[in-house]
Amino acid sequence: MLEKIKGGLVVSCQALPDEPLHSSFIMGRMALAAKQGGAVGIRAQSKEDIMEIKKTVDLPVIGIVKRNYPDSDIYITPTKKEIDELLETKCEMIALDATLRDRPNGEKLEDLVAYIHENGVLAMADCSTFEECVNAEKIGFDCVSTTLCGYTPYSVLVDGPNIPLLKKLVAELHTPILAEGKINTPEDLAAVYEAGVHSAVVGGAITRPKQITERFVKVLK
Ligand SMILES: CC(=O)N[C@H](C=O)[C@@H](O)[C@H](O)[C@H](O)COP(=O)(O)O
């Protein structure tokens, strides 16, 4: 899968229960639109959405399950339970929160990565800082990404991709770097590729029409 997505665009097709497009059928059609537009991979949330997407397009899928637990702030594929759900979908790669925060039930990041690999699936690290990416490489993740940059209380949120962080990761790590999060425009996508990343994931700017509408309406105020 890593070869297939190299240099291309992965489109994240997600809508949670509180979002207007929440529907596996709609996410399947979003994935089809992405494929017809030239995407080389899909990132998707939940077993149901991924099953539908896999019926609709033949692109490789990065699967996640977002779930909240009372004893942890981690919500992207937090435990083995979510990994088991994703394994049923036959997605090619599983992404999980790879921050150093405590996981639910005291589960350990390295055990989860080993478990994903035992099942013949690739593991993608969703990180928020440089140190977390370094740790993810050490643990044996197949690729590391900046998905959570700006979404942990201790990382910096910029309105756009964090280019300095991506450049540092490309220079100092050996694992493929995926840019993800706040790639809002085609120019942002060009900029992350200029920084030297292996691949890039775009979500809301393509698949969240409410967010896109808000961006237009904002200039009228
Ligand atoms: C922080 C978090 O929970 N990110 C999620 C991870 O899967 C998604 O909600 C994002 O849409 C995805 O990362 C793509 O980012 P953007 O939509 O900014 O292109």
CSV table of C-alpha atoms and ligand atoms in Angstrom, one decimal:
chain,number,residue,atom,x,y,z
A,1,MET,CA,0.0,0.0,0.0
A,2,LEU,CA,2.8,2.5,0.8
A,3,GLU,CA,4.1,2.2,-2.8
A,4,LYS,CA,0.5,2.8,-4.1
A,5,ILE,CA,0.0,6.0,-2.2
A,6,LYS,CA,3.5,7.4,-2.7
A,7,GLY,CA,3.3,10.9,-4.3
A,8,GLY,CA,-0.5,10.8,-4.5
A,9,LEU,CA,-3.5,12.1,-2.7
A,10,VAL,CA,-5.3,10.1,0.0
A,11,VAL,CA,-8.8,11.4,0.7
A,12,SER,CA,-10.3,11.0,4.2
A,13,CYS,CA,-14.0,10.3,4.0
A,14,GLN,CA,-15.4,10.7,7.5
A,15,ALA,CA,-18.7,11.9,9.0
A,16,LEU,CA,-19.3,11.2,12.7
A,17,PRO,CA,-22.9,10.7,14.1
A,18,ASP,CA,-23.2,14.5,14.9
A,19,GLU,CA,-22.2,15.5,11.3
A,20,PRO,CA,-24.7,16.2,8.5
A,21,LEU,CA,-23.3,13.5,6.1
A,22,HIS,CA,-23.2,10.7,8.7
A,23,SER,CA,-24.0,7.7,6.5
A,24,SER,CA,-22.0,4.8,5.2
A,25,PHE,CA,-23.8,5.1,1.8
A,26,ILE,CA,-22.7,8.7,1.5
A,27,MET,CA,-19.1,7.9,2.6
A,28,GLY,CA,-19.0,5.2,-0.1
A,29,ARG,CA,-20.1,7.8,-2.7
A,30,MET,CA,-17.5,10.3,-1.3
A,31,ALA,CA,-14.9,7.6,-1.9
A,32,LEU,CA,-16.1,7.1,-5.4
A,33,ALA,CA,-15.9,10.8,-6.1
A,34,ALA,CA,-12.4,10.9,-4.7
A,35,LYS,CA,-11.4,8.0,-6.9
A,36,GLN,CA,-12.9,9.5,-10.0
A,37,GLY,CA,-11.0,12.7,-9.1
A,38,GLY,CA,-7.7,10.9,-9.0
A,39,ALA,CA,-7.2,9.9,-5.3
A,40,VAL,CA,-4.9,6.9,-4.7
A,41,GLY,CA,-6.2,5.9,-1.3
A,42,ILE,CA,-9.0,6.5,1.2
A,43,ARG,CA,-8.9,7.0,5.0
A,44,ALA,CA,-12.2,6.1,6.7
A,45,GLN,CA,-13.8,5.8,10.1
A,46,SER,CA,-15.8,2.8,11.4
A,47,LYS,CA,-16.2,-0.8,10.3
A,48,GLU,CA,-19.5,0.0,8.6
A,49,ASP,CA,-18.1,2.9,6.5
A,50,ILE,CA,-15.1,0.9,5.5
A,51,MET,CA,-17.1,-2.1,4.4
A,52,GLU,CA,-19.3,0.2,2.2
A,53,ILE,CA,-16.2,2.0,0.8
A,54,LYS,CA,-14.6,-1.4,0.0
A,55,LYS,CA,-17.7,-2.4,-1.9
A,56,THR,CA,-17.7,0.8,-3.9
A,57,VAL,CA,-14.0,1.5,-4.8
A,58,ASP,CA,-10.9,-0.7,-5.2
A,59,LEU,CA,-8.5,1.8,-3.5
A,60,PRO,CA,-6.4,0.9,-0.5
A,61,VAL,CA,-7.9,2.0,2.8
A,62,ILE,CA,-6.4,3.4,6.0
A,63,GLY,CA,-9.0,2.4,8.7
A,64,ILE,CA,-9.7,4.0,12.0
A,65,VAL,CA,-12.4,3.8,14.7
A,66,LYS,CA,-13.0,6.9,16.7
A,67,ARG,CA,-14.3,6.0,20.2
A,68,ASN,CA,-14.3,7.9,23.5
A,69,TYR,CA,-13.4,6.2,26.8
A,70,PRO,CA,-13.8,7.7,30.3
A,71,ASP,CA,-10.2,6.9,31.4
A,72,SER,CA,-8.2,8.5,28.5
A,73,ASP,CA,-8.2,11.4,26.0
A,74,ILE,CA,-7.2,9.0,23.2
A,75,TYR,CA,-10.0,8.6,20.7
A,76,ILE,CA,-8.5,7.4,17.4
A,77,THR,CA,-8.3,3.6,17.5
A,78,PRO,CA,-7.7,3.6,21.2
A,79,THR,CA,-7.7,-0.1,22.1
A,80,LYS,CA,-7.5,-3.7,20.7
A,81,LYS,CA,-11.3,-3.8,20.5
A,82,GLU,CA,-11.3,-1.1,17.7
A,83,ILE,CA,-8.4,-2.9,16.0
A,84,ASP,CA,-10.4,-6.1,15.9
A,85,GLU,CA,-13.3,-4.3,14.3
A,86,LEU,CA,-10.9,-2.9,11.6
A,87,LEU,CA,-9.3,-6.3,11.0
A,88,GLU,CA,-12.8,-7.5,9.9
A,89,THR,CA,-12.9,-4.9,7.1
A,90,LYS,CA,-9.7,-6.1,5.4
A,91,CYS,CA,-8.4,-2.5,5.3
A,92,GLU,CA,-4.8,-2.4,4.2
A,93,MET,CA,-3.6,-0.1,7.0
A,94,ILE,CA,-4.8,0.8,10.5
A,95,ALA,CA,-4.1,4.2,11.9
A,96,LEU,CA,-4.0,4.8,15.7
A,97,ASP,CA,-3.2,7.6,18.1
A,98,ALA,CA,0.5,7.3,18.8
A,99,THR,CA,0.8,10.0,21.4
A,100,LEU,CA,2.5,9.2,24.6
A,101,ARG,CA,-0.7,9.7,26.7
A,102,ASP,CA,-2.2,6.9,28.7
A,103,ARG,CA,-4.5,4.6,26.8
A,104,PRO,CA,-7.8,3.2,28.0
A,105,ASN,CA,-7.5,0.0,30.1
A,106,GLY,CA,-3.8,0.6,30.5
A,107,GLU,CA,-3.2,-0.9,27.0
A,108,LYS,CA,0.3,-0.2,25.5
A,109,LEU,CA,1.0,1.3,22.1
A,110,GLU,CA,3.8,-1.2,21.3
A,111,ASP,CA,1.5,-4.2,22.0
A,112,LEU,CA,-1.1,-2.8,19.6
A,113,VAL,CA,1.4,-2.2,16.8
A,114,ALA,CA,2.7,-5.8,17.3
A,115,TYR,CA,-0.9,-7.1,17.2
A,116,ILE,CA,-1.6,-5.2,13.9
A,117,HIS,CA,1.5,-6.6,12.3
A,118,GLU,CA,0.7,-10.2,13.5
A,119,ASN,CA,-2.4,-9.8,11.5
A,120,GLY,CA,-0.6,-8.8,8.4
A,121,VAL,CA,-1.8,-5.2,8.3
A,122,LEU,CA,0.3,-2.0,8.1
A,123,ALA,CA,0.3,0.5,11.1
A,124,MET,CA,0.2,4.3,10.7
A,125,ALA,CA,1.1,6.5,13.7
A,126,ASP,CA,-1.1,9.5,14.3
A,127,CYS,CA,1.2,11.9,16.1
A,128,SER,CA,1.1,15.5,17.4
A,129,THR,CA,4.8,16.3,18.0
A,130,PHE,CA,8.3,15.5,16.7
A,131,GLU,CA,9.1,13.3,19.8
A,132,GLU,CA,6.0,11.2,19.3
A,133,CYS,CA,7.0,10.6,15.7
A,134,VAL,CA,10.5,9.5,16.8
A,135,ASN,CA,8.9,7.1,19.3
A,136,ALA,CA,6.6,5.7,16.7
A,137,GLU,CA,9.5,5.0,14.4
A,138,LYS,CA,11.3,3.2,17.2
A,139,ILE,CA,8.3,1.1,18.0
A,140,GLY,CA,8.1,-0.1,14.4
A,141,PHE,CA,5.2,1.8,12.8
A,142,ASP,CA,5.2,1.5,9.0
A,143,CYS,CA,4.6,5.2,8.5
A,144,VAL,CA,4.2,8.3,10.8
A,145,SER,CA,1.9,11.2,10.3
A,146,THR,CA,1.1,14.7,11.7
A,147,THR,CA,-2.6,14.0,12.1
A,148,LEU,CA,-2.9,15.1,15.7
A,149,CYS,CA,-0.6,18.1,15.5
A,150,GLY,CA,-2.6,20.9,17.1
A,151,TYR,CA,-5.1,18.5,18.6
A,152,THR,CA,-3.3,17.6,21.8
A,153,PRO,CA,-3.2,20.3,24.6
A,154,TYR,CA,0.7,20.5,24.3
A,155,SER,CA,1.0,20.8,20.4
A,156,VAL,CA,0.7,23.9,18.3
A,157,LEU,CA,-2.4,24.3,16.0
A,158,VAL,CA,-1.7,26.3,12.9
A,159,ASP,CA,-4.3,27.0,10.2
A,160,GLY,CA,-2.6,24.9,7.6
A,161,PRO,CA,-0.1,22.1,7.6
A,162,ASN,CA,2.9,22.4,9.9
A,163,ILE,CA,5.6,22.7,7.3
A,164,PRO,CA,8.6,23.2,9.6
A,165,LEU,CA,7.6,20.0,11.5
A,166,LEU,CA,7.2,18.0,8.3
A,167,LYS,CA,10.6,19.2,7.1
A,168,LYS,CA,12.3,18.1,10.4
A,169,LEU,CA,10.6,14.7,10.2
A,170,VAL,CA,11.7,14.1,6.6
A,171,ALA,CA,15.2,15.1,7.5
A,172,GLU,CA,15.6,13.1,10.7
A,173,LEU,CA,13.4,9.9,10.4
A,174,HIS,CA,13.7,7.0,8.0
A,175,THR,CA,10.1,5.9,8.1
A,176,PRO,CA,7.8,7.3,5.4
A,177,ILE,CA,6.2,10.6,6.5
A,178,LEU,CA,2.5,11.2,5.8
A,179,ALA,CA,1.2,14.8,6.0
A,180,GLU,CA,-2.3,14.9,7.4
A,181,GLY,CA,-4.4,17.6,9.0
A,182,LYS,CA,-5.3,21.1,7.8
A,183,ILE,CA,-4.2,20.6,4.2
A,184,ASN,CA,-6.9,23.1,3.2
A,185,THR,CA,-5.9,24.0,-0.4
A,186,PRO,CA,-4.1,22.6,-3.4
A,187,GLU,CA,-1.3,25.0,-2.6
A,188,ASP,CA,-1.0,23.4,0.9
A,189,LEU,CA,-0.8,20.0,-0.8
A,190,ALA,CA,2.0,21.2,-3.1
A,191,ALA,CA,3.8,22.7,0.0
A,192,VAL,CA,3.8,19.4,2.0
A,193,TYR,CA,5.2,17.6,-1.1
A,194,GLU,CA,7.9,20.3,-1.4
A,195,ALA,CA,8.7,19.5,2.3
A,196,GLY,CA,9.5,15.9,1.0
A,197,VAL,CA,6.7,13.8,2.4
A,198,HIS,CA,5.9,10.3,1.2
A,199,SER,CA,2.2,10.9,0.9
A,200,ALA,CA,-0.6,13.2,2.1
A,201,VAL,CA,-4.1,12.9,3.4
A,202,VAL,CA,-6.8,15.5,2.8
A,203,GLY,CA,-10.1,15.4,4.7
A,204,GLY,CA,-12.4,18.2,5.4
A,205,ALA,CA,-11.4,20.4,2.5
A,206,ILE,CA,-12.8,17.8,0.2
A,207,THR,CA,-15.4,15.8,2.1
A,208,ARG,CA,-16.9,18.1,4.8
A,209,PRO,CA,-19.2,20.5,2.9
A,210,LYS,CA,-20.4,22.2,6.1
A,211,GLN,CA,-16.8,23.1,6.8
A,212,ILE,CA,-16.2,24.3,3.3
A,213,THR,CA,-19.4,26.4,3.4
A,214,GLU,CA,-18.3,28.0,6.7
A,215,ARG,CA,-15.0,29.0,5.0
A,216,PHE,CA,-16.9,30.8,2.3
A,217,VAL,CA,-19.4,32.4,4.6
A,218,LYS,CA,-16.6,33.7,6.9
A,219,VAL,CA,-15.4,36.2,4.2
A,220,LEU,CA,-18.8,37.8,4.2
A,221,LYS,CA,-18.7,38.8,7.8
B,1,LIG,C1,-7.7,15.4,14.7
B,1,LIG,C2,-8.6,14.4,14.1
B,1,LIG,O1,-9.5,13.8,14.8
B,1,LIG,N1,-8.5,14.1,12.8
B,1,LIG,C3,-9.3,13.1,12.1
B,1,LIG,C4,-8.5,11.9,11.9
B,1,LIG,O2,-8.8,11.0,11.2
B,1,LIG,C5,-10.2,13.6,11.0
B,1,LIG,O3,-11.3,14.3,11.6
B,1,LIG,C6,-9.5,14.6,10.0
B,1,LIG,O4,-10.5,15.0,9.1
B,1,LIG,C7,-8.4,14.0,9.2
B,1,LIG,O5,-7.2,13.9,10.0
B,1,LIG,C8,-7.9,14.9,8.0
B,1,LIG,O6,-7.6,16.2,8.4
B,1,LIG,P1,-8.3,17.4,7.7
B,1,LIG,O7,-9.8,17.2,7.8
B,1,LIG,O8,-7.9,18.6,8.5
B,1,LIG,O9,-7.8,17.5,6.3
